[in-house]
Coordinates of C-alpha atoms and ligand atoms in Angstrom, one line a residue:
X1 CA 16.3 -44.2 26.0
X2 CA 13.6 -46.9 26.4
X3 CA 10.1 -45.7 27.3
X4 CA 7.2 -47.9 28.4
X5 CA 3.7 -46.9 29.4
X6 CA 0.1 -48.0 29.1
X7 CA -3.5 -47.3 29.7
X8 CA -6.1 -49.6 31.2
X9 CA -9.1 -50.1 28.8
X10 CA -11.9 -49.6 31.3
X11 CA -13.8 -46.9 29.3
X12 CA -13.3 -44.0 27.0
X13 CA -10.0 -42.2 26.9
X14 CA -10.4 -39.0 28.8
X15 CA -8.6 -35.7 28.9
X16 CA -6.9 -36.6 32.2
X17 CA -5.1 -39.6 30.5
X18 CA -4.2 -37.3 27.6
X19 CA -2.8 -34.6 29.9
X20 CA -0.9 -37.0 32.3
X21 CA 0.3 -39.6 29.8
X22 CA -0.5 -39.4 26.1
X23 CA 0.8 -35.8 25.7
X24 CA 4.2 -37.1 27.0
X25 CA 4.1 -40.2 24.8
X26 CA 3.7 -37.9 21.8
X27 CA 6.7 -35.8 22.8
X28 CA 8.9 -38.9 23.3
X29 CA 7.8 -40.2 19.9
X30 CA 9.1 -37.0 18.3
X31 CA 12.5 -37.4 20.1
X32 CA 14.8 -39.5 17.8
X33 CA 16.9 -40.6 20.9
X34 CA 13.8 -42.4 22.4
X35 CA 12.1 -45.7 21.6
X36 CA 9.6 -47.8 23.4
X37 CA 6.2 -49.4 23.7
X38 CA 2.7 -48.2 24.4
X39 CA 0.5 -50.9 25.8
X40 CA -3.2 -51.5 26.1
X41 CA -3.1 -53.1 29.5
X42 CA -6.1 -55.3 29.2
X43 CA -5.2 -57.7 32.0
X44 CA -5.2 -54.9 34.4
X45 CA -8.7 -54.0 33.3
X46 CA -9.9 -57.4 34.5
X47 CA -9.7 -56.1 38.1
X48 CA -12.9 -54.2 37.3
X49 CA -14.7 -57.4 36.4
X50 CA -16.1 -56.0 33.1
X51 CA -18.5 -57.9 30.9
X52 CA -16.7 -59.7 28.0
X53 CA -18.5 -57.5 25.4
X54 CA -17.6 -54.3 27.3
X55 CA -13.9 -55.4 27.7
X56 CA -13.6 -56.3 24.0
X57 CA -15.1 -52.9 23.1
X58 CA -12.9 -51.0 25.4
X59 CA -9.7 -52.7 24.3
X60 CA -10.4 -51.9 20.6
X61 CA -11.5 -48.3 21.5
X62 CA -8.3 -47.7 23.4
X63 CA -6.1 -49.2 20.7
X64 CA -7.9 -47.1 18.0
X65 CA -7.4 -44.1 20.2
X66 CA -3.7 -44.7 20.3
X67 CA -3.6 -45.0 16.5
X68 CA -5.7 -41.9 16.1
X69 CA -3.1 -40.0 18.0
X70 CA -0.5 -41.4 15.6
X71 CA 1.0 -43.4 18.5
X72 CA 2.6 -46.1 16.5
X73 CA 5.7 -46.3 14.4
X74 CA 8.8 -48.4 13.9
X75 CA 10.3 -47.0 17.1
X76 CA 7.1 -47.1 19.2
X77 CA 4.9 -50.1 18.5
X78 CA 1.6 -50.5 20.3
X79 CA 0.3 -53.8 21.5
X80 CA -2.1 -55.5 23.8
X81 CA -0.7 -56.8 27.1
X82 CA -2.4 -60.2 27.0
X83 CA -0.7 -60.9 23.6
X84 CA 2.6 -61.0 25.3
X85 CA 2.6 -63.9 27.9
X86 CA 5.9 -62.9 29.5
X87 CA 4.1 -60.1 31.4
X88 CA 1.9 -62.6 33.3
X89 CA 4.9 -65.0 33.8
X90 CA 7.2 -62.4 35.3
X91 CA 4.3 -61.1 37.5
X92 CA 4.3 -64.5 39.3
X93 CA 8.1 -64.3 39.9
X94 CA 7.9 -60.7 41.2
X95 CA 4.9 -61.5 43.4
X96 CA 7.1 -63.8 45.4
X97 CA 9.3 -60.9 46.2
X98 CA 6.6 -58.4 47.1
X99 CA 5.3 -58.1 50.6
X100 CA 1.5 -58.2 51.3
X101 CA 1.9 -55.2 53.6
X102 CA 3.8 -53.3 51.0
X103 CA 0.9 -53.9 48.5
X104 CA -1.8 -53.1 51.0
X105 CA -0.2 -49.7 51.6
X106 CA -0.6 -48.6 48.0
X107 CA -2.9 -45.6 47.9
X108 CA -4.8 -46.8 44.9
X109 CA -5.4 -50.2 46.4
X110 CA -6.8 -48.5 49.6
X111 CA -9.0 -46.2 47.6
X112 CA -10.3 -48.8 45.1
X113 CA -10.9 -51.4 47.8
X114 CA -12.8 -48.8 49.7
X115 CA -10.4 -49.2 52.6
X116 CA -9.4 -45.6 52.8
X117 CA -12.7 -44.3 54.1
X118 CA -13.2 -47.1 56.6
X119 CA -9.6 -46.8 57.9
X120 CA -10.0 -43.1 58.3
X121 CA -13.3 -43.6 60.3
X122 CA -11.6 -46.2 62.4
X123 CA -8.7 -43.8 63.3
X124 CA -11.2 -41.1 64.2
X125 CA -13.3 -43.4 66.5
X126 CA -10.1 -44.9 68.1
X127 CA -8.9 -41.4 68.9
X128 CA -12.2 -40.5 70.5
X129 CA -12.1 -43.7 72.5
X130 CA -8.7 -42.8 73.8
X131 CA -10.0 -39.3 74.8
X132 CA -12.9 -40.9 76.6
X133 CA -10.6 -43.2 78.6
X134 CA -8.6 -40.2 79.7
X135 CA -11.8 -38.4 80.8
X136 CA -12.8 -41.5 82.8
X137 CA -9.4 -41.6 84.5
X138 CA -9.8 -37.9 85.4
X139 CA -13.3 -38.5 86.7
X140 CA -12.2 -41.4 88.8
X141 CA -9.3 -39.4 90.3
X142 CA -11.7 -36.6 91.1
X143 CA -14.3 -38.9 92.7
X144 CA -11.9 -40.6 95.1
X145 CA -13.7 -40.8 98.4
X146 CA -16.5 -38.6 97.2
X147 CA -19.9 -39.9 96.3
X148 CA -21.5 -36.9 94.9
X149 CA -24.3 -37.5 92.5
X150 CA -22.9 -35.1 90.1
X151 CA -19.7 -37.1 89.6
X152 CA -21.7 -40.3 89.3
X153 CA -23.9 -38.8 86.6
X154 CA -20.9 -37.5 84.7
X155 CA -19.3 -40.9 85.0
X156 CA -22.4 -42.6 83.6
X157 CA -22.4 -40.1 80.7
X158 CA -18.8 -40.8 79.7
X159 CA -19.3 -44.6 80.1
X160 CA -22.4 -44.4 77.8
X161 CA -20.3 -42.5 75.3
X162 CA -17.6 -45.1 75.5
X163 CA -20.1 -47.9 74.8
X164 CA -21.5 -46.2 71.7
X165 CA -18.0 -45.6 70.4
X166 CA -17.1 -49.2 71.0
X167 CA -20.1 -50.2 69.0
X168 CA -19.1 -47.9 66.1
X169 CA -15.7 -49.5 66.1
X170 CA -17.1 -53.0 66.0
X171 CA -19.3 -52.0 63.1
X172 CA -16.3 -50.7 61.2
X173 CA -14.4 -53.9 61.9
X174 CA -17.4 -55.9 60.5
X175 CA -17.3 -53.6 57.4
X176 CA -13.6 -54.3 56.9
X177 CA -14.1 -58.0 57.2
X178 CA -16.9 -57.9 54.6
X179 CA -14.7 -56.0 52.2
X180 CA -11.9 -58.5 52.6
X181 CA -14.0 -61.2 51.0
X182 CA -15.3 -58.9 48.2
X183 CA -12.0 -57.2 47.1
X184 CA -10.4 -59.3 44.4
X185 CA -6.8 -60.4 44.9
X186 CA -6.1 -59.0 41.5
X187 CA -6.5 -55.5 42.9
X188 CA -3.8 -56.2 45.5
X189 CA -1.4 -57.7 42.9
X190 CA -2.1 -55.0 40.4
X191 CA 1.1 -53.0 41.0
X192 CA 3.2 -56.2 40.8
X193 CA 1.8 -56.8 37.3
X194 CA 2.6 -53.2 36.4
X195 CA 6.2 -53.7 37.7
X196 CA 6.5 -56.7 35.4
X197 CA 5.2 -54.6 32.4
X198 CA 7.9 -52.1 33.0
X199 CA 10.9 -54.2 34.0
X200 CA 10.6 -56.6 31.1
X201 CA 11.7 -53.9 28.7
X202 CA 14.7 -52.5 30.4
X203 CA 12.7 -49.3 30.7
X204 CA 14.4 -46.1 31.5
X205 CA 11.4 -43.8 31.7
X206 CA 7.7 -44.4 32.5
X207 CA 5.6 -41.3 31.4
X208 CA 2.5 -41.3 33.6
X209 CA 0.2 -39.2 35.7
X210 CA 0.8 -38.5 39.4
X211 CA -1.5 -41.4 40.6
X212 CA 1.0 -43.9 39.2
X213 CA 4.1 -42.6 40.9
X214 CA 3.8 -45.0 43.8
X215 CA 3.5 -47.9 41.4
X216 CA 6.6 -47.0 39.5
X217 CA 8.4 -46.7 42.8
X218 CA 7.4 -50.2 43.7
X219 CA 8.7 -51.4 40.3
X220 CA 12.1 -49.9 41.3
X221 CA 11.9 -51.5 44.7
X222 CA 11.2 -54.9 43.2
X223 CA 13.9 -54.5 40.6
X224 CA 16.4 -53.6 43.3
X225 CA 15.3 -56.6 45.4
X226 CA 15.6 -59.0 42.5
X227 CA 19.0 -57.7 41.5
X228 CA 20.5 -57.8 44.9
X229 CA 19.3 -61.4 45.5
X230 CA 20.0 -62.9 42.1
X231 CA 22.4 -60.5 40.3
X232 CA 22.0 -57.5 38.1
X233 CA 19.0 -58.2 35.8
X234 CA 16.5 -55.4 35.7
X235 CA 17.1 -51.7 35.0
X236 CA 15.7 -49.3 37.6
X237 CA 13.0 -47.2 35.9
X238 CA 12.0 -43.7 36.7
X239 CA 8.6 -42.1 36.4
X240 CA 8.2 -38.9 34.4
X241 CA 5.3 -36.4 35.1
X242 CA 4.0 -33.5 33.2
X243 CA 4.6 -30.3 35.1
X244 CA 1.3 -28.7 36.1
X245 CA -1.0 -31.2 34.5
X246 CA -0.1 -34.5 36.1
X247 CA -3.3 -34.6 38.1
X248 CA -6.4 -33.4 36.3
X249 CA -9.4 -33.2 38.6
X250 CA -13.0 -34.3 38.2
X251 CA -15.4 -31.8 36.5
X252 CA -17.9 -32.5 39.3
X253 CA -15.7 -32.8 42.3
X254 CA -12.4 -30.9 42.1
X255 CA -11.1 -32.7 45.2
X256 CA -11.0 -36.0 43.3
X257 CA -8.9 -37.0 40.4
X258 CA -10.7 -37.2 37.0
X259 CA -11.3 -40.8 36.4
X260 CA -13.7 -43.1 34.6
X261 CA -14.7 -44.9 37.7
X262 CA -16.4 -41.8 39.3
X263 CA -19.0 -41.7 36.6
X264 CA -19.6 -40.1 33.2
X265 CA -20.2 -36.5 34.3
X266 CA -16.8 -36.5 36.1
X267 CA -14.7 -36.8 33.0
X268 CA -14.7 -35.5 29.4
X269 CA -13.8 -38.1 26.8
X270 CA -11.6 -37.2 23.9
X271 CA -13.8 -39.0 21.4
X272 CA -17.2 -38.2 22.8
X273 CA -19.7 -36.4 20.5
X274 CA -19.2 -32.7 20.4
X275 CA -22.6 -31.9 22.1
X276 CA -21.7 -34.1 25.0
X277 CA -18.3 -32.5 25.3
X278 CA -19.9 -29.1 25.5
X279 CA -22.6 -30.2 27.9
X280 CA -20.1 -31.8 30.3
X281 CA -17.8 -28.8 30.3
X282 CA -20.7 -26.4 30.7
X283 CA -22.0 -28.4 33.7
X284 CA -18.6 -28.5 35.4
X285 CA -18.9 -27.2 38.9
X286 CA -17.3 -23.8 39.7
X287 CA -16.3 -21.9 42.8
X288 CA -17.8 -18.9 44.5
X289 CA -16.9 -15.5 42.9
X290 CA -16.7 -14.8 39.2
X291 CA -13.0 -14.0 38.5
X292 CA -11.0 -16.3 36.2
X293 CA -8.2 -16.8 38.7
X294 CA -5.8 -19.7 39.1
X295 CA -5.6 -20.6 42.8
X296 CA -6.1 -24.3 43.6
X297 CA -6.4 -23.6 47.4
X298 CA -9.4 -21.2 47.1
X299 CA -10.7 -21.9 43.6
X300 CA -10.0 -25.6 43.0
X301 CA -12.7 -26.1 40.4
X302 CA -11.8 -23.1 38.3
X303 CA -8.1 -23.8 38.6
X304 CA -8.7 -27.2 37.2
X305 CA -10.6 -25.7 34.2
X306 CA -7.7 -23.3 33.7
X307 CA -5.3 -26.2 33.7
X308 CA -7.5 -27.9 31.1
X309 CA -7.5 -24.7 29.0
X310 CA -3.7 -24.8 29.2
X311 CA -3.6 -28.4 28.1
X312 CA -5.7 -27.7 24.9
X313 CA -4.2 -24.3 24.1
X314 CA -0.6 -24.6 25.3
X315 CA -1.0 -21.3 27.2
X316 CA 0.2 -20.7 30.7
X317 CA -2.2 -20.2 33.6
X318 CA -1.2 -16.5 33.9
X319 CA -1.8 -15.9 30.2
X320 CA -5.2 -17.5 30.5
X321 CA -6.1 -15.5 33.6
X322 CA -5.1 -12.3 31.7
X323 CA -7.0 -13.2 28.6
X324 CA -10.3 -14.2 30.2
X325 CA -10.1 -12.0 33.4
X326 CA -13.6 -10.6 33.3
X327 CA -15.6 -12.8 31.0
X328 CA -17.3 -14.8 33.8
X329 CA -17.5 -18.5 34.3
X330 CA -20.1 -19.4 31.7
X331 CA -18.3 -17.7 28.9
X332 CA -15.0 -19.2 30.0
X333 CA -16.5 -22.7 29.9
X334 CA -17.9 -22.0 26.4
X335 CA -14.4 -21.0 25.3
X336 CA -12.9 -24.0 26.9
X337 CA -15.3 -26.4 25.1
X338 CA -14.5 -24.8 21.8
X339 CA -10.8 -24.9 22.4
X340 CA -11.0 -28.6 23.4
X341 CA -12.9 -29.5 20.2
X342 CA -10.5 -27.5 18.1
X343 CA -7.4 -29.1 19.7
X344 CA -8.7 -32.6 19.3
X345 CA -10.4 -32.1 15.9
X346 CA -8.0 -34.0 13.7
X347 CA -7.5 -36.8 16.2
X348 CA -11.3 -37.2 16.5
X349 CA -11.6 -37.3 12.7
X350 CA -8.9 -40.0 12.5
X351 CA -10.6 -42.1 15.2
X352 CA -13.9 -42.0 13.3
X353 CA -12.1 -43.4 10.2
X354 CA -10.3 -46.1 12.3
X355 CA -13.6 -47.2 13.8
X356 CA -14.6 -48.3 10.3
X357 CA -11.5 -50.4 9.9
X358 CA -10.9 -52.6 13.0
X359 CA -8.8 -55.0 10.9
X360 CA -6.2 -52.3 10.5
X361 CA -6.1 -51.7 14.2
X362 CA -5.7 -55.4 14.9
X363 CA -3.0 -55.6 12.3
X364 CA -0.9 -52.9 14.1
X365 CA -1.5 -54.6 17.4
X366 CA -0.3 -57.9 16.2
X367 CA 2.8 -56.5 14.7
X368 CA 3.5 -54.6 17.9
X369 CA 3.0 -57.8 20.0
X370 CA 5.6 -59.7 17.9
X371 CA 8.2 -57.1 18.6
X372 CA 7.3 -57.0 22.3
X373 CA 7.5 -60.8 22.5
X374 CA 11.0 -60.8 21.1
X375 CA 12.3 -58.5 23.8
X376 CA 10.3 -59.9 26.7
X377 CA 11.1 -63.6 26.0
X378 CA 14.8 -62.9 26.3
X379 CA 14.4 -60.9 29.5
X380 CA 12.0 -63.5 31.1
X381 CA 14.4 -66.3 30.3
X382 CA 17.3 -64.4 31.8
X383 CA 15.3 -63.8 35.0
X384 CA 14.1 -67.4 35.2
X385 CA 17.6 -68.7 34.7
X386 CA 18.9 -66.5 37.5
X387 CA 16.3 -67.6 40.0
X388 CA 17.3 -71.3 39.3
X389 CA 14.5 -72.5 37.0
X390 CA 15.9 -75.2 34.7
Ligands
TYM1 P1 -4.9 -45.6 33.9 O1 -5.5 -46.4 32.8 O2 -5.7 -45.4 35.1 O3 -4.4 -44.2 33.4 C1 -3.6 -44.1 32.2 C2 -2.6 -43.0 32.4 O4 -3.3 -41.7 32.5 C3 -2.9 -41.1 33.7 N1 -4.1 -40.4 34.2 C4 -4.1 -39.1 34.6 N2 -3.2 -38.2 34.5 C5 -3.5 -37.0 35.0 N3 -4.8 -36.7 35.5 C6 -5.7 -37.6 35.6 N4 -6.9 -37.3 36.0 C7 -5.4 -38.9 35.1 N5 -6.1 -40.1 35.0 C8 -5.3 -41.0 34.4 C9 -2.4 -42.2 34.6 O5 -1.5 -41.7 35.6 C10 -1.7 -43.1 33.6 O6 -0.4 -42.7 33.3 N6 -1.8 -48.8 36.2 C11 -1.9 -47.9 35.0 C12 -1.7 -48.6 33.7 C13 -0.5 -49.4 33.6 C14 0.8 -48.9 33.3 C15 1.7 -50.0 33.2 C16 1.3 -47.6 33.1 C17 -0.3 -50.7 33.7 N7 1.0 -51.1 33.5 C18 3.0 -49.8 33.0 C19 2.7 -47.4 32.9 C20 3.5 -48.5 32.8 C21 -3.3 -47.3 35.0 O7 -4.3 -47.9 35.5 O8 -3.4 -46.2 34.3

């Protein structure tokens, strides 16, 4: 079974990426029937427009993180995406098969481009405008033949409301147009690139967090479209999620997914200094009440902390509830911080060693890229031949 997955080097590896992706990668690596590649997807990181120094640092940090977890062996090489040119080349081919509308509908694109909020506001204003028009119609019907001042005043009030809503709508349109020129085209094409990453390897399974499901689905769609137009070429991949931990939430805002882009207090990095790890976990927001109870609907913040406790102890939510029932939030967070540091202790130690030996990290990455090039060159040539390139 062929596995492919990757992480974008846009900052420190955090516990969300561990829970959603790396924990699965480690399990596949232990399974003798699986083989595959783990990629540092540096070209995807460019969509954030990082500084060259920052990008170089993040690429090496992510790769060292992979090695610290022991994520490399003969069956599972690691490599850097930009070291394997076929990824970019197939992206171009696939982009000619993807629809702009299809890409614009991707949730992550809408969120990152800042469209989601604006579009939601636009829907709200449009709905209110429609209600206002109905009110106007009713008023008009009621005022037929009558010239009461009351009706005239009401009429004026509704018309004024209409004008201010219209103005709001115009402002939202202006905002959308301004975004259009600022949002890089790379952000839109991002999932096509991800499809190329996956399809080049005849991938069966893509172990990822929930936020990537839609992207893997697009990879399937593009593979199907290519195959039906040019003949059987790409395998249809499927995503694999971790049950119960495929969407770790932010420590500061449990309605949002834990991510590097929200800011440092929102995530806890696997390799951050111990005092920072403790501080971040102790400052995590909690819900009202004091019971340690797993209930995402009424206690989203605490449920997320219980999920994290499960990730680093292997215990079920109900066991955790039972064990910490009456300790209170502060003591629970203290226990979580200690369990986190204990669970990642050996990986953190290994990472500190690797930081002193960047040549070793580069050596592994180069060896991995060679293996990846062997596979991908063949696949790319096959696809190019099928579409008629000479
Ligand atoms: P990225 O770098 O944002 O995240 C890396 C992996 O970690 C998972 N993840 C999470 N899982 C649970 N809870 C969270 N809070 C959380 N945050 C991140 C992500 O789902 C992902 O699996 N587009 C991808 C990288 C990519 C890729 C690929 C992945 C590029 N090409 C090909 C698989 C196959 C991304 O930006 O992931």
